[in-house]
Short mmCIF file of C-alpha atoms in Angstrom, two decimals:
data_model
loop_
_atom_site.label_atom_id
_atom_site.label_comp_id
_atom_site.label_asym_id
_atom_site.label_seq_id
_atom_site.Cartn_x
_atom_site.Cartn_y
_atom_site.Cartn_z
CA MET A 656 52.67 73.04 224.15
CA ASP A 657 54.99 72.66 221.18
CA VAL A 658 52.06 71.58 219.02
CA ASP A 659 50.04 74.64 220.06
CA GLU A 660 53.00 76.92 219.37
CA HIS A 661 53.52 75.33 215.96
CA GLN A 662 49.83 75.73 215.08
CA MET A 663 49.92 79.35 216.20
CA ASN A 664 52.98 80.08 214.07
CA SER A 665 51.35 78.35 211.09
CA SER A 666 48.21 80.42 211.60
CA LEU A 667 50.21 83.63 211.73
CA THR A 668 52.06 82.62 208.57
CA MET A 669 48.84 81.85 206.71
CA ARG A 670 47.32 85.07 208.02
CA ALA A 671 50.32 87.03 206.72
CA ILE A 672 50.09 85.35 203.32
CA GLY A 673 46.36 86.04 203.15
CA SER A 674 46.82 89.66 204.22
CA LYS A 675 49.50 90.26 201.59
CA TYR A 676 47.28 88.65 198.95
CA VAL A 677 44.36 90.95 199.75
CA LEU A 678 46.53 94.07 200.02
CA SER A 679 48.32 93.39 196.73
CA CYS A 680 44.96 92.93 194.98
CA CYS A 681 43.61 96.18 196.43
CA ALA A 682 46.74 98.09 195.39
CA SER A 683 46.50 96.64 191.88
CA PHE A 684 42.83 97.70 191.59
CA VAL A 685 43.84 101.29 192.32
CA ALA A 686 46.78 101.24 189.89
CA GLU A 687 44.78 99.53 187.14
CA SER A 688 41.86 101.95 187.35
CA VAL A 689 44.11 105.02 187.25
CA THR A 690 46.25 103.91 184.29
CA TYR A 691 43.83 101.71 182.31
CA PRO A 692 43.22 104.16 179.39
CA LEU A 693 46.93 103.90 178.53
CA ASP A 694 46.57 100.12 178.29
CA VAL A 695 43.71 100.54 175.80
CA ILE A 696 45.81 102.93 173.69
CA LYS A 697 48.79 100.56 173.80
CA THR A 698 46.61 97.62 172.70
CA ARG A 699 45.11 99.63 169.83
CA LEU A 700 48.59 100.52 168.56
CA GLN A 701 49.64 96.88 168.67
CA MET A 702 46.46 95.80 166.86
CA LEU A 703 46.91 98.32 164.03
CA PRO A 704 47.90 95.86 161.26
CA ASN A 705 44.68 93.94 161.95
CA ARG A 706 42.73 97.19 161.73
CA MET A 707 44.31 98.05 158.39
CA GLU A 708 43.22 94.69 157.03
CA ILE A 709 39.65 95.35 158.13
CA THR A 710 39.29 98.94 156.94
CA LYS A 711 41.64 98.85 153.93
CA SER A 712 42.23 102.52 154.66
CA ASP A 713 45.35 104.62 154.20
CA LEU A 714 46.41 105.62 157.69
CA GLN A 715 49.11 107.98 158.88
CA PRO A 716 51.91 106.36 160.90
CA PRO A 717 50.36 105.59 164.29
CA THR A 718 51.39 107.46 167.41
CA MET A 719 50.08 107.54 170.93
CA LEU A 720 48.47 110.96 170.45
CA ARG A 721 46.88 110.07 167.07
CA THR A 722 45.47 106.87 168.50
CA THR A 723 44.04 108.70 171.52
CA TRP A 724 42.49 111.37 169.31
CA HIS A 725 41.01 108.73 167.00
CA ILE A 726 39.37 106.93 169.94
CA LEU A 727 37.90 110.13 171.38
CA LYS A 728 36.75 111.41 167.98
CA SER A 729 35.26 108.24 166.44
CA GLU A 730 34.06 106.60 169.66
CA ASN A 731 33.77 108.23 173.10
CA PHE A 732 35.57 108.68 176.40
CA ARG A 733 34.11 105.44 177.78
CA SER A 734 36.03 103.50 175.13
CA LEU A 735 39.21 104.27 177.05
CA PHE A 736 37.85 102.08 179.85
CA SER A 737 36.52 99.26 177.69
CA GLY A 738 37.53 95.95 179.28
CA LEU A 739 38.27 97.40 182.72
CA THR A 740 35.97 94.92 184.48
CA PRO A 741 37.81 91.76 183.31
CA ALA A 742 41.09 93.60 183.96
CA ILE A 743 40.06 94.03 187.60
CA TYR A 744 39.00 90.38 187.78
CA ARG A 745 42.37 89.43 186.31
CA HIS A 746 44.25 91.08 189.16
CA LEU A 747 42.31 89.05 191.71
CA ILE A 748 44.26 86.10 190.35
CA TYR A 749 47.33 87.55 188.66
CA THR A 750 48.65 90.10 191.13
CA GLY A 751 47.64 88.18 194.23
CA PHE A 752 49.45 85.04 193.08
CA ARG A 753 52.52 86.72 191.56
CA MET A 754 53.23 88.69 194.71
CA GLY A 755 52.54 85.74 196.98
CA ILE A 756 54.66 83.29 194.99
CA TYR A 757 57.55 85.77 194.71
CA GLU A 758 57.76 86.42 198.45
CA THR A 759 57.30 82.74 199.29
CA MET A 760 60.16 81.75 196.97
CA ARG A 761 62.29 84.61 198.25
CA PHE A 762 62.16 83.37 201.83
CA ALA A 763 61.34 79.64 201.62
CA ILE A 764 63.69 78.67 198.77
CA PHE A 765 66.43 81.30 198.73
CA ASP A 766 66.20 82.15 202.45
CA LYS A 767 66.57 85.90 202.09
CA GLU A 768 66.33 86.38 205.86
CA LYS A 769 69.72 84.72 206.37
CA GLN A 770 71.38 86.10 203.24
CA LYS A 771 70.51 89.72 204.10
CA ILE A 772 71.52 90.70 200.55
CA PHE A 773 69.29 89.17 197.87
CA PRO A 774 71.27 88.66 194.60
CA ILE A 775 69.63 90.00 191.44
CA TRP A 776 69.77 86.58 189.73
CA GLN A 777 67.73 85.04 192.53
CA SER A 778 65.22 87.89 192.26
CA ALA A 779 65.03 87.25 188.51
CA ILE A 780 64.26 83.55 189.02
CA CYS A 781 61.54 84.37 191.55
CA GLY A 782 60.07 86.92 189.15
CA LEU A 783 60.09 84.53 186.18
CA VAL A 784 58.38 81.71 188.06
CA SER A 785 55.82 83.85 189.89
CA GLY A 786 54.88 85.76 186.74
CA ALA A 787 54.50 82.63 184.61
CA VAL A 788 52.36 80.73 187.13
CA ALA A 789 50.14 83.70 187.97
CA GLN A 790 49.55 84.63 184.33
CA PHE A 791 48.76 81.06 183.30
CA LEU A 792 46.04 80.96 185.95
CA ALA A 793 44.71 84.39 184.91
CA SER A 794 44.98 83.87 181.14
CA PRO A 795 41.20 83.54 180.48
CA THR A 796 40.54 86.94 182.04
CA ASP A 797 43.28 88.49 179.90
CA LEU A 798 41.71 86.99 176.78
CA ILE A 799 38.34 88.48 177.70
CA LYS A 800 39.95 91.87 178.38
CA VAL A 801 41.66 91.99 174.97
CA GLN A 802 38.45 90.98 173.19
CA MET A 803 36.55 93.76 174.96
CA GLN A 804 39.22 96.29 174.02
CA ALA A 805 38.89 95.18 170.38
CA LYS A 806 35.09 95.50 170.50
CA ARG A 807 34.88 99.27 170.17
CA LEU A 808 37.58 99.33 167.50
CA ARG A 809 35.49 96.99 165.31
CA LYS A 810 32.41 99.11 165.96
CA SER A 811 34.18 102.30 164.89
CA ASP A 812 35.22 100.56 161.66
CA ASN A 813 31.59 99.58 160.95
CA VAL A 814 32.35 95.94 161.67
CA GLN A 815 29.86 94.08 163.84
CA PRO A 816 31.29 93.73 167.38
CA ARG A 817 31.82 90.13 168.38
CA PHE A 818 30.70 90.51 171.98
CA PRO A 819 28.41 93.00 173.79
CA ASN A 820 29.89 92.42 177.27
CA SER A 821 32.43 90.43 179.28
CA TYR A 822 29.99 87.68 180.26
CA HIS A 823 29.02 87.15 176.61
CA VAL A 824 32.71 86.88 175.69
CA PHE A 825 33.10 84.05 178.19
CA VAL A 826 29.94 82.23 177.06
CA VAL A 827 30.62 82.49 173.31
CA LEU A 828 34.30 81.55 173.54
CA TYR A 829 33.48 78.64 175.83
CA LYS A 830 30.78 77.32 173.47
CA SER A 831 32.89 77.89 170.35
CA ASN A 832 36.29 76.75 171.57
CA GLY A 833 35.63 74.67 174.68
CA PHE A 834 37.14 75.12 178.13
CA THR A 835 40.71 74.92 176.85
CA GLY A 836 39.87 77.64 174.30
CA LEU A 837 39.77 80.11 177.18
CA TRP A 838 43.54 79.64 177.37
CA THR A 839 44.08 80.68 173.75
CA GLY A 840 47.27 82.71 173.62
CA TRP A 841 48.40 81.40 177.02
CA LEU A 842 51.95 80.75 175.82
CA PRO A 843 52.84 84.28 174.62
CA ASN A 844 50.79 85.58 177.53
CA THR A 845 52.79 83.56 180.03
CA GLN A 846 56.10 84.37 178.33
CA ARG A 847 55.33 88.08 178.53
CA ALA A 848 54.29 87.87 182.18
CA ALA A 849 57.41 85.91 183.10
CA LEU A 850 59.63 88.53 181.45
CA LEU A 851 57.64 91.43 182.87
CA ASN A 852 57.81 90.12 186.42
CA MET A 853 61.47 89.23 186.08
CA ALA A 854 62.05 92.88 185.23
CA ASP A 855 59.44 94.49 187.48
CA LEU A 856 59.69 92.56 190.75
CA ALA A 857 63.40 91.83 190.58
CA THR A 858 64.31 95.40 189.63
CA TYR A 859 62.08 96.96 192.27
CA ASP A 860 63.30 94.55 194.95
CA PHE A 861 66.97 95.06 194.07
CA THR A 862 66.76 98.84 193.58
CA LYS A 863 64.82 99.46 196.78
CA HIS A 864 67.14 97.46 199.01
CA TRP A 865 70.24 98.80 197.25
CA LEU A 866 69.08 102.35 198.00
CA ILE A 867 68.36 101.42 201.62
CA ALA A 868 71.82 99.83 201.91
CA LYS A 869 73.28 103.13 200.64
CA GLY A 870 71.59 105.02 203.46
CA CYS A 871 68.17 105.89 202.05
CA LEU A 872 65.12 105.47 204.25
CA ASP A 873 62.35 102.98 203.46
CA ASN A 874 59.91 105.74 202.51
CA TYR A 875 57.98 107.29 199.60
CA TYR A 876 61.12 108.67 197.95
CA THR A 877 62.81 105.28 197.86
CA HIS A 878 59.62 103.61 196.62
CA PHE A 879 59.24 106.33 193.96
CA ILE A 880 62.74 105.84 192.52
CA ALA A 881 62.55 102.03 192.65
CA SER A 882 59.15 102.01 190.94
CA LEU A 883 60.34 104.26 188.09
CA VAL A 884 63.33 101.99 187.46
CA SER A 885 61.17 98.86 187.57
CA GLY A 886 58.61 100.44 185.23
CA MET A 887 61.28 101.17 182.61
CA ALA A 888 62.78 97.70 182.90
CA ALA A 889 59.35 96.08 182.59
CA ALA A 890 58.46 98.07 179.46
CA VAL A 891 61.77 97.35 177.69
CA ILE A 892 61.70 93.63 178.45
CA SER A 893 58.01 92.87 177.98
CA THR A 894 56.85 95.01 175.03
CA PRO A 895 57.92 92.57 172.24
CA ALA A 896 56.17 89.68 174.00
CA ASP A 897 53.18 91.96 174.59
CA VAL A 898 52.90 92.71 170.85
CA VAL A 899 53.00 88.99 170.01
CA LYS A 900 50.48 88.21 172.76
CA THR A 901 48.04 90.87 171.53
CA ARG A 902 48.25 89.77 167.88
CA ILE A 903 47.61 86.13 168.85
CA MET A 904 44.74 86.83 171.23
CA VAL A 905 42.87 89.38 169.11
CA GLN A 906 42.64 87.03 166.11
CA LEU A 907 40.47 84.55 168.05
CA ARG A 908 37.03 84.44 166.50
CA SER A 909 33.76 82.74 167.31
CA SER A 910 32.76 79.76 165.19
CA ASP A 911 30.36 81.74 162.96
CA GLU A 912 33.16 83.94 161.59
CA LYS A 913 34.88 82.59 158.48
CA LEU A 914 38.10 84.61 158.62
CA THR A 915 41.17 82.44 159.12
CA HIS A 916 43.89 82.94 161.71
CA GLN A 917 46.71 85.16 160.51
CA TYR A 918 49.35 83.61 162.76
CA LYS A 919 49.94 79.92 163.49
CA GLY A 920 51.55 80.53 166.86
CA SER A 921 53.88 82.71 168.90
CA TYR A 922 57.04 81.93 166.94
CA ASP A 923 55.29 82.36 163.59
CA CYS A 924 53.89 85.70 164.77
CA LEU A 925 57.31 86.89 165.98
CA LYS A 926 59.00 85.79 162.75
CA ARG A 927 56.43 87.40 160.46
CA ILE A 928 56.39 90.69 162.36
CA CYS A 929 60.18 90.96 162.08
CA ARG A 930 60.18 89.95 158.40
CA GLU A 931 57.17 91.96 157.20
CA GLU A 932 57.20 94.98 159.51
CA GLY A 933 60.76 95.14 160.82
CA PHE A 934 62.29 94.49 164.23
CA PHE A 935 61.12 97.76 165.73
CA ALA A 936 57.50 96.78 165.06
CA LEU A 937 57.95 94.64 168.16
CA TYR A 938 58.11 97.90 170.10
CA LYS A 939 54.82 99.29 168.82
CA GLY A 940 53.11 100.74 171.82
CA PHE A 941 56.36 101.11 173.77
CA VAL A 942 55.73 104.76 174.67
CA PRO A 943 52.22 104.18 176.09
CA SER A 944 53.51 100.94 177.59
CA TYR A 945 56.17 102.83 179.56
CA VAL A 946 53.93 105.83 180.17
CA ARG A 947 51.51 103.35 181.71
CA SER A 948 53.96 100.99 183.43
CA ALA A 949 55.81 103.83 185.17
CA PRO A 950 52.73 105.36 186.86
CA TRP A 951 51.21 101.89 187.34
CA SER A 952 54.32 100.79 189.20
CA LEU A 953 54.42 104.07 191.10
CA VAL A 954 50.78 103.88 192.21
CA PHE A 955 50.91 100.16 192.93
CA TRP A 956 54.13 100.09 194.94
CA ILE A 957 53.45 103.22 196.97
CA THR A 958 49.88 102.04 197.70
CA TYR A 959 51.02 98.50 198.50
CA GLU A 960 53.90 99.57 200.72
CA ARG A 961 51.70 102.06 202.56
CA MET A 962 48.99 99.42 203.11
CA ARG A 963 51.58 97.04 204.54
CA GLN A 964 52.70 99.74 206.97
CA ILE A 965 49.10 100.44 208.04
CA PHE A 966 48.48 96.76 208.74
CA ASP A 967 51.83 96.37 210.51
CA ILE A 968 53.39 94.13 207.86
CA SER A 969 57.08 94.57 207.06
CA GLY A 970 57.98 96.27 203.77
CA PHE A 971 58.33 94.30 200.54
#
């Protein structure tokens, strides 16, 4: 009898974990599709020094609006969704694992159920670990996404695109750099994800339950406020690492290209950006980053929380 009860409890636990995994992926698909053009604009802004090297042209100081207008004028509307497919694939791994690991750590390691109040430092640790592990696993899909976003930029500058589609990116990079080459840029990628999740998950978790403790209901209004706060925190914390990540990943070339790498690694990239472009160059793309992260968080959290209610799963 005890064995049967234990097996039943284990099954329910695994079912809950599986349900949360699927629901978090579905919510991320919705959020990613709605806000993806802003991610393309942000990436273009962060890639601008590379573009200047290619075109040797005299450009006005980049802004979100100028970059958007340039994409629409020199390319087309579809360019704003270039790389969406690998971005969706990425969330099958990234979001599913980061949410699952965070909640597992929150209850299994820090025993939130008994503590009632979950300290912000414990939330931060859960966010760091879950973000780092999830992003390391999803790093190849992020590499493919960045390469696809760079494709149309090269085409608009009359430079032969490296890859026609996502599958070709995978094949060429695998043949040119080997299996481990698919993890090019994994370190800045993982660093950024760890910081982003420390800010995003911890801030949302803390803000939501703080508001509830102050008398707010666990409803759309509470989720709305918590998601806006987490979106701002995520943008402030993660943008410098995002700039470094983008510069490192976009310089990867197939073996038939003779251009050399501009940066030796994450630290070299960070140091040279600060020295040659100034500290605030690390916040290139901050506006579209926040403009995207705020609605992304809003859409994701409201969708995810609502889905959990529909399937009779307690709130995050």
